[in-house]
Coordinates of C-alpha atoms in Angstrom, one line a residue:
X1 CA -0.2 0.0 0.1
X2 CA 2.2 2.1 0.9
X3 CA 4.0 1.8 -2.5
X4 CA 1.2 2.3 -4.1
X5 CA 1.1 5.4 -2.1
X6 CA 4.5 6.7 -3.2
X7 CA 3.5 5.2 -7.2
X8 CA 0.7 7.7 -7.5
X9 CA 2.4 10.3 -5.7
X10 CA 4.8 9.9 -8.8
X11 CA 1.8 10.4 -11.5
X12 CA 1.8 14.0 -12.5
X13 CA -2.1 16.0 -12.1
X14 CA -2.5 14.6 -16.2
X15 CA -1.4 11.2 -15.3
X16 CA -4.0 11.0 -12.5
X17 CA -6.8 12.3 -14.8
X18 CA -6.5 9.8 -17.1
X19 CA -5.9 7.0 -14.5
X20 CA -9.3 8.4 -12.9
X21 CA -10.8 8.6 -16.4
X22 CA -10.5 5.2 -17.3
X23 CA -11.1 3.8 -14.0
X24 CA -15.0 5.5 -14.5
X25 CA -15.4 3.9 -18.2
X26 CA -14.6 0.8 -17.2
X27 CA -17.5 0.7 -13.9
X28 CA -19.4 2.8 -16.5
X29 CA -19.4 -0.9 -18.3
X30 CA -19.5 -2.8 -15.6
X31 CA -23.0 -0.7 -14.6
X32 CA -24.0 -1.0 -18.0
X33 CA -23.1 -4.9 -18.3
X34 CA -25.1 -4.8 -15.1
X35 CA -28.0 -3.3 -15.8
X36 CA -28.2 -4.6 -19.4
X37 CA -28.0 -8.2 -17.4
X38 CA -31.0 -6.8 -15.0
X39 CA -33.1 -5.8 -17.9
X40 CA -32.5 -9.7 -19.4
X41 CA -33.0 -10.9 -16.2
X42 CA -36.9 -9.2 -16.0
X43 CA -37.7 -9.4 -19.4
X44 CA -36.9 -12.8 -19.4
X45 CA -39.4 -13.1 -15.7
X46 CA -42.2 -10.7 -17.3
X47 CA -41.9 -13.2 -21.2
X48 CA -42.2 -16.4 -18.8
X49 CA -44.6 -15.0 -16.2
X50 CA -46.6 -14.1 -20.0
X51 CA -46.0 -17.3 -21.2
X52 CA -46.9 -19.4 -17.8
X53 CA -50.2 -17.0 -17.5
X54 CA -51.2 -18.1 -22.0
X55 CA -50.3 -21.0 -20.9
X56 CA -52.6 -21.0 -18.0
X57 CA -55.8 -19.7 -20.3
X58 CA -55.2 -22.7 -22.5
X59 CA -55.6 -25.1 -21.0
X60 CA -58.0 -23.8 -18.5
X61 CA -60.4 -23.7 -21.8
X62 CA -59.4 -27.1 -23.3
X63 CA -60.0 -28.5 -20.2
X64 CA -63.3 -26.8 -19.7
X65 CA -64.5 -27.2 -23.3
X66 CA -64.0 -30.6 -23.5
X67 CA -65.5 -31.7 -20.6
X68 CA -68.5 -29.4 -21.9
X69 CA -72.5 -31.1 -22.1
X70 CA -73.3 -27.6 -23.5
X71 CA -72.8 -24.1 -24.5
X72 CA -75.4 -22.3 -22.9
X73 CA -73.9 -18.5 -24.3
X74 CA -71.5 -17.6 -26.4
X75 CA -70.4 -14.1 -27.9
X76 CA -67.6 -12.5 -29.2
X77 CA -65.6 -12.2 -25.6
X78 CA -67.5 -14.4 -23.5
X79 CA -68.4 -18.1 -23.2
X80 CA -70.7 -19.7 -21.2
X81 CA -70.5 -23.7 -20.9
X82 CA -72.3 -26.7 -18.7
X83 CA -70.0 -29.1 -18.1
X84 CA -71.0 -33.3 -18.4
X85 CA -71.2 -32.7 -14.0
X86 CA -73.4 -30.2 -14.1
X87 CA -71.6 -27.1 -13.4
X88 CA -71.4 -24.1 -15.6
X89 CA -68.7 -21.6 -16.0
X90 CA -68.7 -18.5 -17.9
X91 CA -65.1 -17.2 -19.1
X92 CA -65.3 -13.9 -20.2
X93 CA -62.6 -10.9 -19.7
X94 CA -62.5 -8.7 -16.9
X95 CA -61.1 -4.8 -15.7
X96 CA -59.3 -5.1 -13.0
X97 CA -58.8 -2.3 -10.4
X98 CA -55.2 -1.0 -11.9
X99 CA -57.5 -0.8 -15.3
X100 CA -55.9 -4.3 -16.5
X101 CA -57.6 -6.7 -18.8
X102 CA -57.3 -10.0 -17.5
X103 CA -58.8 -13.2 -17.5
X104 CA -61.5 -14.4 -15.6
X105 CA -64.0 -17.6 -14.6
X106 CA -67.7 -17.0 -13.1
X107 CA -66.3 -13.3 -12.8
X108 CA -63.0 -14.1 -10.7
X109 CA -59.8 -13.3 -12.1
X110 CA -57.5 -15.9 -13.2
X111 CA -54.4 -15.0 -15.5
X112 CA -52.9 -12.2 -17.0
X113 CA -53.3 -9.2 -17.8
X114 CA -54.1 -9.8 -21.0
X115 CA -55.5 -7.8 -24.1
X116 CA -58.5 -10.1 -25.0
X117 CA -60.1 -12.6 -26.0
X118 CA -62.5 -13.6 -28.9
X119 CA -65.1 -17.2 -29.2
X120 CA -66.7 -18.3 -31.8
X121 CA -68.4 -21.3 -32.4
X122 CA -68.7 -23.9 -34.9
X123 CA -71.1 -27.3 -35.5
X124 CA -70.2 -30.5 -35.9
X125 CA -69.8 -30.0 -39.5
X126 CA -67.4 -27.0 -38.7
X127 CA -69.8 -24.1 -39.9
X128 CA -70.0 -21.3 -37.6
X129 CA -73.0 -20.9 -35.6
X130 CA -74.1 -18.3 -33.2
X131 CA -77.4 -20.6 -31.7
X132 CA -75.8 -21.8 -29.2
X133 CA -77.2 -24.6 -29.0
X134 CA -76.2 -25.8 -32.6
X135 CA -72.3 -25.1 -30.9
X136 CA -70.3 -28.7 -30.8
X137 CA -66.7 -26.6 -31.4
X138 CA -65.7 -23.4 -29.3
X139 CA -62.6 -21.4 -31.7
X140 CA -60.7 -18.5 -28.8
X141 CA -57.8 -16.5 -29.7
X142 CA -55.9 -15.3 -26.4
X143 CA -53.7 -12.2 -27.4
X144 CA -51.6 -10.7 -24.6
X145 CA -50.4 -7.5 -23.2
X146 CA -46.9 -8.2 -24.5
X147 CA -48.8 -8.9 -28.2
X148 CA -48.3 -12.9 -27.5
X149 CA -51.0 -14.4 -29.0
X150 CA -52.1 -17.9 -29.7
X151 CA -56.0 -19.9 -31.1
X152 CA -57.2 -23.3 -30.9
X153 CA -60.2 -25.0 -31.7
X154 CA -62.2 -27.3 -29.2
X155 CA -64.5 -29.8 -29.8
X156 CA -67.6 -30.4 -26.6
X157 CA -66.2 -34.5 -26.1
X158 CA -69.4 -34.9 -23.4
X159 CA -71.8 -34.8 -26.4
X160 CA -75.8 -34.2 -26.5
X161 CA -76.9 -36.9 -26.0
X162 CA -78.2 -38.4 -29.8
X163 CA -82.0 -39.9 -29.5
X164 CA -81.7 -43.6 -29.6
X165 CA -84.2 -45.3 -32.0
X166 CA -86.1 -41.8 -32.3
X167 CA -87.6 -41.7 -28.8
X168 CA -87.6 -38.1 -27.4
X169 CA -89.5 -35.6 -24.8
X170 CA -91.7 -34.2 -26.3
X171 CA -94.0 -33.1 -22.8
X172 CA -93.3 -32.8 -19.3
X173 CA -95.8 -31.6 -16.1
X174 CA -93.3 -30.7 -13.3
X175 CA -96.0 -28.8 -11.8
X176 CA -99.7 -30.1 -11.8
X177 CA -102.6 -28.5 -10.7
X178 CA -103.2 -29.4 -7.1
X179 CA -107.0 -30.5 -8.1
X180 CA -107.6 -33.3 -10.8
X181 CA -110.3 -33.1 -13.4
X182 CA -113.3 -34.1 -11.0
X183 CA -112.0 -31.0 -8.3
X184 CA -110.7 -33.9 -5.5
X185 CA -107.8 -32.1 -3.8
X186 CA -104.4 -34.3 -5.2
X187 CA -100.7 -34.7 -4.2
X188 CA -99.0 -32.4 -6.8
X189 CA -95.7 -34.9 -7.1
X190 CA -98.0 -38.1 -8.0
X191 CA -99.8 -36.1 -10.7
X192 CA -96.3 -35.3 -12.6
X193 CA -95.5 -37.0 -15.7
X194 CA -93.5 -37.2 -19.0
X195 CA -94.3 -38.3 -22.1
X196 CA -92.2 -39.9 -24.2
X197 CA -92.8 -40.7 -28.7
X198 CA -91.5 -42.5 -30.8
X199 CA -90.5 -40.9 -33.3
X200 CA -88.6 -44.1 -35.8
X201 CA -90.0 -46.4 -38.0
X202 CA -89.3 -49.5 -35.6
X203 CA -90.6 -50.3 -32.6
X204 CA -89.2 -50.0 -29.0
X205 CA -89.2 -52.5 -25.8
X206 CA -89.6 -49.8 -23.2
X207 CA -88.8 -53.1 -20.7
X208 CA -85.8 -52.2 -18.2
X209 CA -85.8 -48.2 -19.5
X210 CA -85.5 -45.7 -16.4
X211 CA -86.3 -42.0 -15.8
X212 CA -83.6 -40.5 -13.5
X213 CA -82.4 -43.8 -11.8
X214 CA -86.2 -44.1 -11.7
X215 CA -86.8 -47.8 -13.6
X216 CA -90.1 -48.4 -15.0
X217 CA -91.5 -50.8 -13.7
X218 CA -95.6 -51.1 -13.8
X219 CA -97.8 -51.3 -17.0
X220 CA -101.0 -50.0 -16.5
X221 CA -102.6 -49.4 -19.7
X222 CA -101.3 -50.6 -23.5
X223 CA -98.3 -52.6 -24.0
X224 CA -94.5 -52.6 -23.0
X225 CA -93.4 -51.9 -26.5
X226 CA -93.9 -48.8 -28.1
X227 CA -94.7 -48.4 -31.8
X228 CA -93.7 -46.1 -34.3
X229 CA -96.1 -42.6 -33.9
X230 CA -96.9 -43.6 -30.6
X231 CA -96.8 -41.7 -27.0
X232 CA -95.9 -43.4 -23.7
X233 CA -96.9 -41.5 -20.2
X234 CA -94.4 -41.8 -17.6
X235 CA -95.7 -40.9 -14.2
X236 CA -94.3 -42.1 -10.6
X237 CA -95.4 -45.0 -8.1
X238 CA -98.3 -43.2 -6.6
X239 CA -99.5 -41.8 -9.6
X240 CA -103.6 -42.3 -10.9
X241 CA -103.0 -40.4 -14.1
X242 CA -106.3 -41.9 -15.6
X243 CA -107.8 -40.3 -12.9
X244 CA -106.2 -37.0 -12.4
X245 CA -106.6 -36.3 -16.5
X246 CA -108.4 -36.4 -19.3
X247 CA -106.1 -39.4 -20.6
X248 CA -105.5 -40.7 -23.8
X249 CA -106.4 -44.6 -25.0
X250 CA -104.4 -47.0 -24.6
X251 CA -104.1 -47.0 -29.1
X252 CA -102.9 -43.6 -28.8
X253 CA -100.6 -44.2 -25.3
X254 CA -99.5 -46.1 -23.2
X255 CA -99.1 -45.6 -19.0
X256 CA -96.2 -46.4 -17.9
X257 CA -95.1 -46.0 -13.7
X258 CA -91.6 -45.7 -12.6
X259 CA -90.5 -47.8 -9.4
X260 CA -90.0 -44.9 -7.1
X261 CA -92.6 -42.6 -5.9
X262 CA -91.3 -39.4 -7.9
X263 CA -89.6 -38.8 -11.6
X264 CA -86.9 -36.9 -10.6
X265 CA -83.2 -38.5 -9.3
X266 CA -83.4 -40.4 -6.4
X267 CA -87.5 -40.6 -6.2
X268 CA -87.8 -37.5 -5.0
X269 CA -90.6 -35.0 -7.6
X270 CA -89.7 -33.0 -10.5
X271 CA -88.8 -29.1 -8.9
X272 CA -91.0 -27.3 -9.9
X273 CA -88.4 -24.0 -10.3
X274 CA -85.2 -23.6 -11.4
X275 CA -83.1 -25.9 -14.3
X276 CA -83.3 -30.2 -13.4
X277 CA -82.4 -32.1 -16.2
X278 CA -84.3 -35.4 -17.4
X279 CA -82.4 -38.2 -18.4
X280 CA -83.9 -41.3 -20.2
X281 CA -81.7 -44.2 -20.3
X282 CA -82.8 -47.8 -22.3
X283 CA -82.3 -51.2 -21.0
X284 CA -78.3 -50.7 -21.7
X285 CA -77.9 -48.0 -19.5
X286 CA -77.2 -45.7 -22.7
X287 CA -78.9 -42.0 -23.2
X288 CA -81.6 -41.9 -25.0
X289 CA -82.9 -37.8 -24.5
X290 CA -82.8 -35.3 -21.9
X291 CA -83.8 -32.0 -21.5
X292 CA -82.7 -29.7 -19.2
X293 CA -85.7 -27.6 -18.7
X294 CA -86.3 -24.1 -16.7
X295 CA -89.4 -22.9 -15.3
X296 CA -89.0 -20.3 -18.2
X297 CA -89.5 -22.5 -20.8
X298 CA -93.0 -23.0 -20.3
X299 CA -94.5 -25.8 -17.9
X300 CA -95.7 -23.0 -15.2
X301 CA -99.0 -22.0 -14.1
X302 CA -100.7 -18.4 -15.1
X303 CA -101.9 -18.2 -11.7
X304 CA -102.7 -20.3 -8.8
X305 CA -105.1 -18.0 -7.1
X306 CA -108.1 -16.1 -7.4
X307 CA -111.3 -17.3 -9.7
X308 CA -109.5 -18.9 -12.4
X309 CA -106.2 -20.4 -12.1
X310 CA -104.4 -22.3 -14.9
X311 CA -101.8 -24.9 -14.8
X312 CA -100.3 -25.8 -18.2
X313 CA -97.7 -29.1 -19.5
X314 CA -94.4 -28.3 -20.7
X315 CA -94.5 -29.5 -24.4
X316 CA -91.9 -29.7 -27.5
X317 CA -92.9 -27.9 -30.8
X318 CA -91.0 -30.3 -32.8
X319 CA -89.2 -33.5 -33.4
X320 CA -86.3 -32.6 -36.0
X321 CA -84.9 -29.6 -33.2
X322 CA -82.7 -29.7 -29.8
X323 CA -84.2 -31.1 -27.1
X324 CA -82.0 -28.8 -25.1
X325 CA -83.3 -25.5 -27.2
X326 CA -85.6 -23.5 -24.9
X327 CA -87.2 -22.1 -28.3
X328 CA -88.3 -25.5 -29.2
X329 CA -90.6 -25.6 -25.6
X330 CA -93.5 -24.1 -24.8
X331 CA -96.9 -24.3 -22.9
X332 CA -99.5 -27.1 -24.1
X333 CA -102.9 -25.6 -25.6
X334 CA -104.0 -28.3 -25.2
X335 CA -107.5 -27.7 -22.6
X336 CA -107.4 -31.3 -20.6
X337 CA -110.3 -30.3 -18.0
X338 CA -111.7 -27.8 -16.5
X339 CA -112.7 -27.8 -13.1
X340 CA -114.9 -26.2 -10.3
X341 CA -114.8 -25.4 -6.7
X342 CA -116.9 -23.8 -5.5
X343 CA -116.6 -20.3 -7.6
X344 CA -112.4 -20.9 -8.2
X345 CA -112.3 -22.4 -12.4
X346 CA -109.5 -24.9 -12.1
X347 CA -108.0 -25.2 -15.5
X348 CA -105.5 -27.6 -16.6
X349 CA -104.0 -27.6 -20.5
X350 CA -102.2 -30.9 -21.2
X351 CA -101.8 -34.4 -23.1
X352 CA -104.5 -34.3 -25.6
X353 CA -108.1 -32.2 -25.6
X354 CA -111.1 -34.1 -24.0
X355 CA -112.6 -33.8 -27.2
X356 CA -110.8 -33.1 -30.7
X357 CA -111.8 -32.7 -33.9
X358 CA -110.8 -35.4 -35.7
X359 CA -111.8 -34.5 -39.7
X360 CA -113.8 -31.9 -41.6
X361 CA -115.7 -31.8 -44.9
X362 CA -115.4 -27.9 -45.8
X363 CA -116.0 -28.0 -49.2
X364 CA -118.7 -30.9 -50.1
X365 CA -119.7 -32.5 -53.5
X366 CA -122.6 -31.1 -55.0
X367 CA -124.4 -34.0 -55.3
X368 CA -125.6 -37.1 -52.0
X369 CA -125.4 -40.5 -52.7
X370 CA -129.5 -40.5 -53.2
X371 CA -128.3 -39.0 -56.4
X372 CA -130.1 -36.0 -56.2
X373 CA -128.2 -32.3 -56.5
X374 CA -128.1 -29.8 -52.8
X375 CA -126.9 -26.1 -53.8
X376 CA -126.9 -24.8 -50.2
X377 CA -123.5 -25.9 -49.7
X378 CA -123.7 -25.7 -45.6
X379 CA -125.9 -28.4 -45.8
X380 CA -123.6 -30.9 -46.8
X381 CA -120.6 -30.0 -44.3
X382 CA -119.6 -31.3 -41.3
X383 CA -117.0 -31.8 -38.7
X384 CA -115.9 -34.4 -36.6
X385 CA -116.0 -35.0 -33.0
X386 CA -114.1 -38.0 -30.9
X387 CA -113.5 -38.1 -27.6
X388 CA -109.8 -40.1 -27.3
X389 CA -109.6 -40.7 -23.4
X390 CA -110.7 -43.2 -20.7
X391 CA -113.6 -40.7 -19.4
X392 CA -116.9 -40.5 -20.9
X393 CA -117.7 -36.9 -22.0
X394 CA -121.1 -35.4 -21.2
X395 CA -122.4 -32.7 -23.9
X396 CA -125.6 -32.1 -22.5
X397 CA -126.3 -28.0 -22.3
X398 CA -126.1 -27.0 -19.1
X399 CA -125.3 -23.6 -18.5
X400 CA -125.0 -23.9 -14.7
X401 CA -122.2 -26.7 -15.4
X402 CA -120.5 -25.1 -18.3
X403 CA -120.9 -28.0 -20.5
X404 CA -122.5 -26.0 -23.3
X405 CA -119.7 -26.8 -26.4
X406 CA -119.7 -24.3 -29.4
X407 CA -118.5 -25.0 -33.3
X408 CA -116.7 -21.5 -34.5
X409 CA -118.5 -19.3 -32.2
X410 CA -118.2 -17.3 -28.7
X411 CA -122.1 -16.9 -28.9
X412 CA -124.6 -18.7 -27.8
X413 CA -126.2 -18.9 -31.4
X414 CA -124.1 -21.9 -32.1
X415 CA -123.7 -24.5 -29.8
X416 CA -124.4 -28.2 -30.1
X417 CA -128.4 -28.0 -29.2
X418 CA -129.4 -32.0 -31.0
X419 CA -127.7 -34.9 -30.8
X420 CA -128.7 -38.7 -30.9
X421 CA -126.8 -39.9 -28.0
X422 CA -125.3 -36.7 -25.7
X423 CA -122.8 -38.3 -24.0
X424 CA -119.9 -39.4 -26.0
X425 CA -117.9 -42.4 -24.4
X426 CA -114.5 -43.3 -24.9
X427 CA -113.8 -43.7 -28.5
X428 CA -116.6 -41.8 -29.4
X429 CA -117.4 -40.3 -32.9
X430 CA -119.9 -37.9 -33.7
X431 CA -121.0 -36.1 -36.5
X432 CA -121.6 -32.2 -36.2
X433 CA -123.7 -30.1 -39.1
X434 CA -125.2 -27.3 -38.6
X435 CA -128.9 -27.0 -37.8
X436 CA -130.4 -27.4 -41.4
X437 CA -128.4 -30.2 -43.0
X438 CA -129.2 -33.9 -43.1
X439 CA -126.0 -35.3 -42.8
X440 CA -127.1 -39.2 -42.0
X441 CA -129.1 -39.1 -45.3
X442 CA -126.6 -37.2 -47.7
X443 CA -123.9 -39.4 -47.6
X444 CA -125.8 -42.6 -45.7
X445 CA -124.6 -43.4 -43.3
X446 CA -125.2 -46.1 -40.0
X447 CA -128.2 -45.3 -37.6
X448 CA -125.5 -45.9 -35.1
X449 CA -123.7 -42.7 -36.2
X450 CA -124.1 -40.4 -33.3
X451 CA -125.7 -37.1 -35.4
X452 CA -125.2 -33.7 -33.6
X453 CA -126.7 -30.0 -35.4
X454 CA -125.5 -26.9 -34.0
X455 CA -128.0 -23.8 -33.8
X456 CA -126.8 -22.1 -36.6
X457 CA -127.2 -22.1 -40.4
X458 CA -123.7 -22.4 -40.6
X459 CA -120.6 -24.3 -38.8
X460 CA -118.7 -20.9 -39.5
X461 CA -121.5 -18.4 -38.4
X462 CA -122.3 -16.0 -37.6
X463 CA -119.9 -14.7 -39.8
X464 CA -120.4 -16.6 -43.5
X465 CA -122.9 -18.9 -44.7
X466 CA -120.4 -21.7 -45.5
X467 CA -117.1 -23.2 -44.1
X468 CA -115.2 -21.0 -46.6
X469 CA -113.0 -23.1 -49.7
X470 CA -109.8 -21.8 -49.2
X471 CA -108.8 -21.8 -45.2
X472 CA -110.2 -21.3 -42.4
X473 CA -109.9 -22.6 -38.6
X474 CA -112.7 -24.3 -36.6
X475 CA -112.5 -24.3 -33.0
X476 CA -114.8 -25.7 -31.2
X477 CA -115.1 -24.5 -27.5
X478 CA -116.6 -24.9 -24.0
X479 CA -118.5 -21.8 -22.6
X480 CA -117.6 -20.8 -19.8
X481 CA -120.8 -19.0 -17.0
X482 CA -122.3 -16.6 -18.2
X483 CA -121.7 -13.9 -15.3
X484 CA -118.2 -12.6 -14.1
X485 CA -116.1 -14.2 -16.8
X486 CA -112.7 -12.3 -18.1
X487 CA -114.7 -14.2 -21.7
X488 CA -117.0 -16.3 -23.2
X489 CA -115.8 -20.0 -23.9
X490 CA -112.6 -21.5 -23.3
X491 CA -110.8 -23.0 -27.2
X492 CA -110.7 -27.1 -26.4
X493 CA -109.5 -28.2 -29.9
X494 CA -109.3 -26.0 -33.0
X495 CA -109.0 -27.8 -37.0
X496 CA -106.6 -24.9 -39.4
X497 CA -107.6 -26.7 -43.4
X498 CA -106.9 -25.0 -46.6
X499 CA -106.1 -26.8 -50.1
X500 CA -102.9 -27.8 -49.9
X501 CA -103.3 -29.2 -46.9
X502 CA -106.1 -31.4 -47.8
X503 CA -109.6 -32.2 -48.5
X504 CA -109.7 -29.8 -52.3
X505 CA -111.8 -31.8 -55.0
X506 CA -110.0 -33.4 -57.7
X507 CA -112.1 -32.7 -60.7
X508 CA -112.2 -34.5 -64.5
X509 CA -114.2 -35.1 -67.4
X510 CA -115.5 -38.0 -66.6
X511 CA -115.1 -37.8 -62.7
X512 CA -115.0 -35.9 -60.0
X513 CA -113.7 -36.8 -56.2
X514 CA -114.0 -34.8 -53.4
X515 CA -112.7 -35.1 -50.0
X516 CA -112.3 -34.9 -46.5
X517 CA -109.6 -33.6 -44.8
X518 CA -108.6 -36.4 -41.5
X519 CA -105.9 -36.0 -38.7
X520 CA -103.3 -38.5 -39.5
X521 CA -101.7 -39.6 -35.4
X522 CA -103.5 -38.3 -32.3
X523 CA -100.8 -40.9 -30.4
X524 CA -98.0 -37.8 -30.5
X525 CA -98.8 -36.1 -27.2
X526 CA -97.5 -32.3 -27.5
X527 CA -97.6 -29.3 -29.5
X528 CA -99.1 -32.5 -32.8
X529 CA -100.7 -30.1 -34.6
X530 CA -98.3 -26.6 -34.5
X531 CA -96.5 -26.2 -37.5
X532 CA -94.7 -28.5 -39.6
X533 CA -96.3 -31.2 -37.3
X534 CA -100.2 -30.1 -38.1
X535 CA -98.4 -29.8 -41.5
X536 CA -97.8 -33.4 -41.7
X537 CA -100.4 -34.7 -39.3
X538 CA -103.3 -33.9 -42.0
X539 CA -104.4 -35.5 -45.5
X540 CA -107.6 -36.0 -47.7
X541 CA -109.5 -39.4 -46.5
X542 CA -109.0 -42.0 -48.6
X543 CA -112.3 -43.9 -47.7
X544 CA -114.8 -44.6 -50.6
X545 CA -118.2 -42.9 -48.4
X546 CA -120.3 -43.6 -51.7
X547 CA -120.0 -43.2 -55.4
X548 CA -123.3 -41.9 -57.5
X549 CA -123.7 -41.4 -61.6
X550 CA -125.0 -38.6 -63.0
X551 CA -126.4 -39.1 -66.3
X552 CA -127.1 -35.7 -67.2
X553 CA -124.1 -34.3 -66.7
X554 CA -121.3 -34.3 -68.9
X555 CA -123.4 -33.2 -72.2
X556 CA -126.0 -36.1 -71.2
X557 CA -122.7 -38.9 -71.5
X558 CA -122.7 -39.4 -67.6
X559 CA -120.2 -37.9 -64.7
X560 CA -119.6 -40.3 -61.8
X561 CA -118.6 -38.0 -58.3
X562 CA -116.7 -40.2 -55.8
X563 CA -117.2 -38.8 -52.2
X564 CA -113.9 -39.5 -49.7
X565 CA -114.6 -39.6 -46.1
X566 CA -115.3 -41.2 -42.5
X567 CA -118.5 -39.5 -40.8
X568 CA -118.4 -40.7 -37.6
X569 CA -116.4 -43.7 -37.7
X570 CA -112.1 -43.8 -36.9
X571 CA -110.2 -41.9 -39.9
X572 CA -108.9 -43.9 -43.4
X573 CA -105.4 -42.1 -43.1
X574 CA -105.0 -42.9 -39.0
X575 CA -102.9 -46.0 -37.9

């Protein structure tokens, strides 16, 4: 050290400055190198953190999407998925307290910061879709705050159950009324039911099937074989649906009870609120159909207090659309019963109307079976009504009991005032015409046919003199009490016709053919006469009722008139 001091003392001032300068440069270089290495270290740390966050987001999304049962909602920046476990998660951008954007799950920050995340949906065929219930593949792109980005396309593996054998759920009564059709007090859990429909071309054996783990155990009516175009009504072990509702006959639906006192998981009742999943499994324990219904879809009472109390089942609108699409479900429009208890009306819409319009002759032949012409079209027109239930229906006019039945009009001017038999037994058909007609004579019908007349001059009164030949809706109504009512009548059933659907004549030089229009299938419970289902469920009759040859027609060469219809009997187009 002494030598060093002696050495420095031997340096000139300039040499000292140069030495200090060189040492400064060396120190500065060392500082810059150290700073560079520090920047590199922190950059690498940020980079690693960004990569880690990106990986975390990618892994979470990929894992959940693969486990997804269905997409509940999707938009550019938000995705909501229901997992196979039933748990629901929502993924979105969240702005933190620091003003930066983060990836969030169910409103909680998971990773970030990020610039954006973009979602899009695709169908099974990889075409883009904005309908959440069609999404089976999710594409997403994540862009981090440092500009780093990554995209992926993930398919939902826990697929929505495919329809096995074409059996689908068509109706759910999860919130039934607390009175039955006879006004008796009920236990509502015993009145719940689920309807299955065979939409395939092959019969299906329902033995060994289950609903939410509750085995199908007791055959009440019909057969264990669910034939094409038929329905099965599934009730709990304590149910008595035949006495609770106007229940469809075995030729339309079979009635099966489960081994449990409820249709829900663990034998509990189906819940009346919130979201709940109904799962049907076959004898191999494969999922046949599944519906995760909500009370917001329909089937919820409009009122449960006051003078008029209305209950509805939840019914499927289309057989071809998804069971999981809420737009494919709605309130039943089939008036099943109106029960009175004091001054209270319990009104229930479900299953099948207690009276159904099954046939309409809206453009009849000008010649009757006797060979003479009739210029008044309204005298040859008729509708056919049918009792498809286990219960006898009394149509006797009795205003105090609300069982005055009207055709088309809500006024008393078009009610059914005449009948050869006032009580329709289970399975009975009746022909209804205007007051001036004589359908049994005009069509050569058996004396055993139940024949009814309205007191109006036309089935389309009071506006029309006869049923329109283009298109029209005929309505069957049950009057309410005449006092203190918001409406004069309940709509039991209606029948829409048009030439494109059937019932329009065929004419040629030598022969003219006239047809009624008939309902094909009453075994499809639910909205079976709405929309596309209705169009496919009506057609012209194929049964030749009578034929007459008119010799003075066709320039006296004669012409044959054939009339195809089934008034008062089973429809020719019915299975």
